[in-house]
Tab-separated table of C-alpha atoms in Angstrom:
chain	number	residue	atom	x	y	z
A	226	MET	CA	-11.751	-158.434	-159.573
A	227	GLY	CA	-9.145	-156.765	-161.948
A	228	GLN	CA	-6.629	-155.029	-159.668
A	229	THR	CA	-4.048	-152.725	-160.968
A	230	VAL	CA	-1.364	-151.201	-158.833
A	231	GLY	CA	0.205	-148.166	-160.385
A	232	GLY	CA	2.131	-144.917	-159.814
A	233	GLU	CA	3.647	-145.880	-156.721
A	234	GLY	CA	6.407	-143.241	-156.005
A	235	ARG	CA	5.457	-141.357	-159.025
A	236	GLN	CA	6.826	-137.679	-158.848
A	237	SER	CA	4.616	-134.561	-159.633
A	238	LEU	CA	5.572	-131.109	-159.423
A	239	LEU	CA	3.981	-130.764	-155.927
A	240	GLY	CA	5.969	-133.713	-154.385
A	241	GLU	CA	5.650	-137.363	-154.079
A	242	VAL	CA	2.307	-138.826	-154.913
A	243	ILE	CA	1.749	-142.570	-153.917
A	244	SER	CA	-1.427	-144.231	-155.540
A	245	VAL	CA	-2.977	-147.457	-156.301
A	246	SER	CA	-6.163	-148.305	-158.530
A	247	GLY	CA	-8.218	-151.407	-158.896
A	248	ALA	CA	-11.295	-152.287	-160.936
A	249	PHE	CA	-14.389	-154.174	-159.268
A	250	GLU	CA	-16.991	-155.797	-161.072
A	251	GLY	CA	-19.003	-158.060	-158.661
A	252	SER	CA	-20.554	-157.428	-155.087
A	253	GLU	CA	-18.006	-159.839	-153.731
A	254	ASP	CA	-15.465	-157.627	-154.823
A	255	ILE	CA	-16.399	-154.897	-152.177
A	256	ALA	CA	-14.283	-156.984	-149.714
A	257	ALA	CA	-11.465	-157.182	-151.926
A	258	ALA	CA	-11.656	-153.252	-152.506
A	259	ARG	CA	-11.345	-152.869	-148.592
A	260	ASP	CA	-8.348	-155.346	-148.742
A	261	LEU	CA	-6.765	-153.067	-151.378
A	262	ALA	CA	-7.102	-150.095	-149.295
A	263	ARG	CA	-5.803	-151.818	-146.095
A	264	SER	CA	-2.785	-153.226	-148.043
A	265	PHE	CA	-2.044	-150.020	-149.667
A	266	LEU	CA	-2.192	-147.834	-146.402
A	267	THR	CA	0.090	-150.653	-144.744
A	268	ASP	CA	2.742	-149.950	-147.693
A	269	VAL	CA	2.299	-146.344	-147.213
A	270	GLN	CA	3.388	-146.625	-143.623
A	271	ALA	CA	5.892	-149.439	-143.983
A	272	VAL	CA	7.618	-148.690	-147.365
A	273	HIS	CA	7.302	-144.973	-147.443
A	274	GLY	CA	7.349	-144.117	-143.600
A	275	LEU	CA	4.186	-141.846	-143.837
A	276	PRO	CA	2.131	-142.136	-140.365
A	277	VAL	CA	-1.284	-143.761	-140.909
A	278	SER	CA	-3.388	-143.738	-137.730
A	279	GLY	CA	-5.579	-146.879	-136.854
A	280	ARG	CA	-8.615	-144.320	-137.098
A	281	ALA	CA	-7.506	-143.405	-140.732
A	282	MET	CA	-7.082	-147.118	-141.647
A	283	GLY	CA	-10.467	-148.014	-140.456
A	284	MET	CA	-12.322	-144.788	-142.044
A	285	VAL	CA	-10.630	-145.326	-145.317
A	286	GLN	CA	-11.701	-148.860	-145.457
A	287	LEU	CA	-15.371	-147.935	-144.467
A	288	VAL	CA	-15.390	-145.083	-147.202
A	289	VAL	CA	-14.095	-147.589	-149.773
A	290	SER	CA	-16.840	-150.235	-148.864
A	291	GLU	CA	-19.567	-147.484	-148.936
A	292	LEU	CA	-18.488	-145.924	-152.245
A	293	VAL	CA	-17.833	-149.152	-153.847
A	294	THR	CA	-21.120	-150.726	-152.704
A	295	ASN	CA	-22.949	-147.755	-154.080
A	296	ALA	CA	-21.144	-147.915	-157.476
A	297	ARG	CA	-21.898	-151.814	-157.545
A	298	LYS	CA	-25.476	-151.202	-156.483
A	299	TYR	CA	-26.391	-148.227	-159.007
A	300	ALA	CA	-24.148	-148.591	-161.965
A	301	PRO	CA	-23.768	-151.218	-164.581
A	302	GLY	CA	-20.380	-152.678	-165.298
A	303	PRO	CA	-17.210	-152.357	-163.287
A	304	CYS	CA	-16.108	-149.586	-160.995
A	305	LEU	CA	-12.678	-148.062	-160.450
A	306	LEU	CA	-11.236	-147.298	-157.127
A	307	THR	CA	-8.171	-145.083	-156.778
A	308	LEU	CA	-6.412	-144.122	-153.672
A	309	GLU	CA	-3.951	-141.496	-153.681
A	310	VAL	CA	-1.750	-140.155	-150.763
A	311	LYS	CA	-0.454	-136.478	-150.978
A	312	SER	CA	-0.104	-133.864	-148.230
A	313	GLY	CA	-0.994	-135.934	-145.554
A	314	VAL	CA	-4.384	-137.062	-146.832
A	315	VAL	CA	-5.476	-140.115	-148.831
A	316	GLU	CA	-7.977	-139.162	-151.485
A	317	VAL	CA	-10.543	-142.069	-152.213
A	318	SER	CA	-12.224	-141.828	-155.520
A	319	VAL	CA	-14.471	-144.270	-157.244
A	320	TRP	CA	-15.483	-143.942	-160.783
A	321	ASP	CA	-18.677	-145.709	-162.119
A	322	SER	CA	-20.533	-145.576	-165.496
A	323	ASN	CA	-23.790	-143.961	-164.321
A	324	PRO	CA	-23.658	-140.320	-164.943
A	325	THR	CA	-26.568	-139.671	-162.564
A	326	PRO	CA	-25.225	-137.743	-159.329
A	327	PRO	CA	-26.073	-139.714	-156.096
A	328	ALA	CA	-29.161	-138.315	-154.126
A	329	ILE	CA	-27.730	-136.838	-150.833
A	330	LEU	CA	-30.655	-137.501	-148.544
A	331	ALA	CA	-30.990	-135.506	-145.280
A	332	PRO	CA	-30.154	-137.475	-142.170
A	333	ASP	CA	-33.003	-139.576	-140.895
A	334	PRO	CA	-32.397	-142.175	-138.201
A	335	THR	CA	-35.513	-144.007	-139.145
A	336	ARG	CA	-34.707	-144.605	-142.632
A	337	ILE	CA	-33.329	-148.161	-143.261
A	338	GLY	CA	-30.396	-147.997	-145.638
A	339	GLN	CA	-29.224	-145.376	-147.741
A	340	HIS	CA	-26.759	-144.095	-145.261
A	341	GLY	CA	-23.603	-144.419	-147.120
A	342	LEU	CA	-23.113	-140.777	-148.437
A	343	GLU	CA	-24.020	-139.645	-144.847
A	344	ILE	CA	-21.176	-141.717	-143.585
A	345	VAL	CA	-18.622	-140.638	-145.986
A	346	MET	CA	-19.615	-137.037	-145.615
A	347	ALA	CA	-19.096	-137.390	-141.675
A	348	VAL	CA	-15.701	-138.957	-141.745
A	349	GLY	CA	-14.326	-137.336	-144.859
A	350	GLN	CA	-13.028	-133.636	-145.153
A	351	SER	CA	-14.781	-133.206	-148.407
A	352	LEU	CA	-17.079	-134.760	-150.938
A	353	ALA	CA	-17.071	-134.014	-154.569
A	354	VAL	CA	-19.044	-135.495	-157.406
A	355	HIS	CA	-17.392	-135.018	-160.859
A	356	ARG	CA	-19.142	-135.763	-164.180
A	357	GLU	CA	-16.773	-137.739	-166.480
A	358	PRO	CA	-16.957	-138.271	-170.387
A	359	VAL	CA	-18.594	-141.561	-169.293
A	360	GLY	CA	-19.952	-141.783	-165.736
A	361	LYS	CA	-19.068	-140.018	-162.713
A	362	ARG	CA	-16.435	-140.035	-160.240
A	363	ILE	CA	-16.994	-139.530	-156.486
A	364	SER	CA	-14.276	-138.301	-154.191
A	365	THR	CA	-13.442	-137.705	-150.588
A	366	ALA	CA	-10.264	-137.118	-148.608
A	367	ILE	CA	-9.314	-138.661	-145.207
A	368	VAL	CA	-6.426	-137.449	-143.022
A	369	LEU	CA	-3.680	-140.131	-142.567
A	370	ALA	CA	-2.697	-139.042	-138.869
A	371	ASP	CA	-4.878	-138.291	-136.095
A	372	ASP	CA	-5.126	-134.343	-135.356
A	373	PRO	CA	-5.232	-133.805	-131.618
A	374	GLY	CA	-6.373	-130.185	-132.333
A	375	GLY	CA	-9.321	-131.162	-134.755
A	376	ASP	CA	-12.335	-133.269	-134.735
A	377	ALA	CA	-12.478	-137.010	-136.008
A	378	ALA	CA	-12.270	-135.845	-139.692
A	379	GLY	CA	-8.951	-133.768	-139.002
A	380	ARG	CA	-10.880	-130.408	-139.308
A	381	GLN	CA	-10.017	-127.658	-136.792
A	382	ARG	CA	-12.549	-127.172	-133.901
């Protein structure tokens, strides 16, 4: 695994942006990607004083696991995970070298496997697929603190 921590405390025109990135090459690195997410969110709370709910901690690790697993399974070479906190959400973004957008299948409880994007769409506020000059980037956003007036993904009821 090639892990790069960068941009922590970086200022933007819209306020503080806290981010971390890591490159992952083998399937054994999926656990390392989850560990990076957990460590990053622990620092977001402890060092930067931002609230991170237990639910958010678990959902971010789940999304990281699903997106990195898909990248490792369907694209040659390494993938790049970026976590970026701004405006009360953490954006989880995974780049891989395969330019083909993922197939988003209709929910099917009888299907074995291929439920990763369903899970990401269910727990995230958004799902975006961006073609890059090489490959693609898939992103979602997870609310850091639970919203008592919203549903589990932080959306208003």
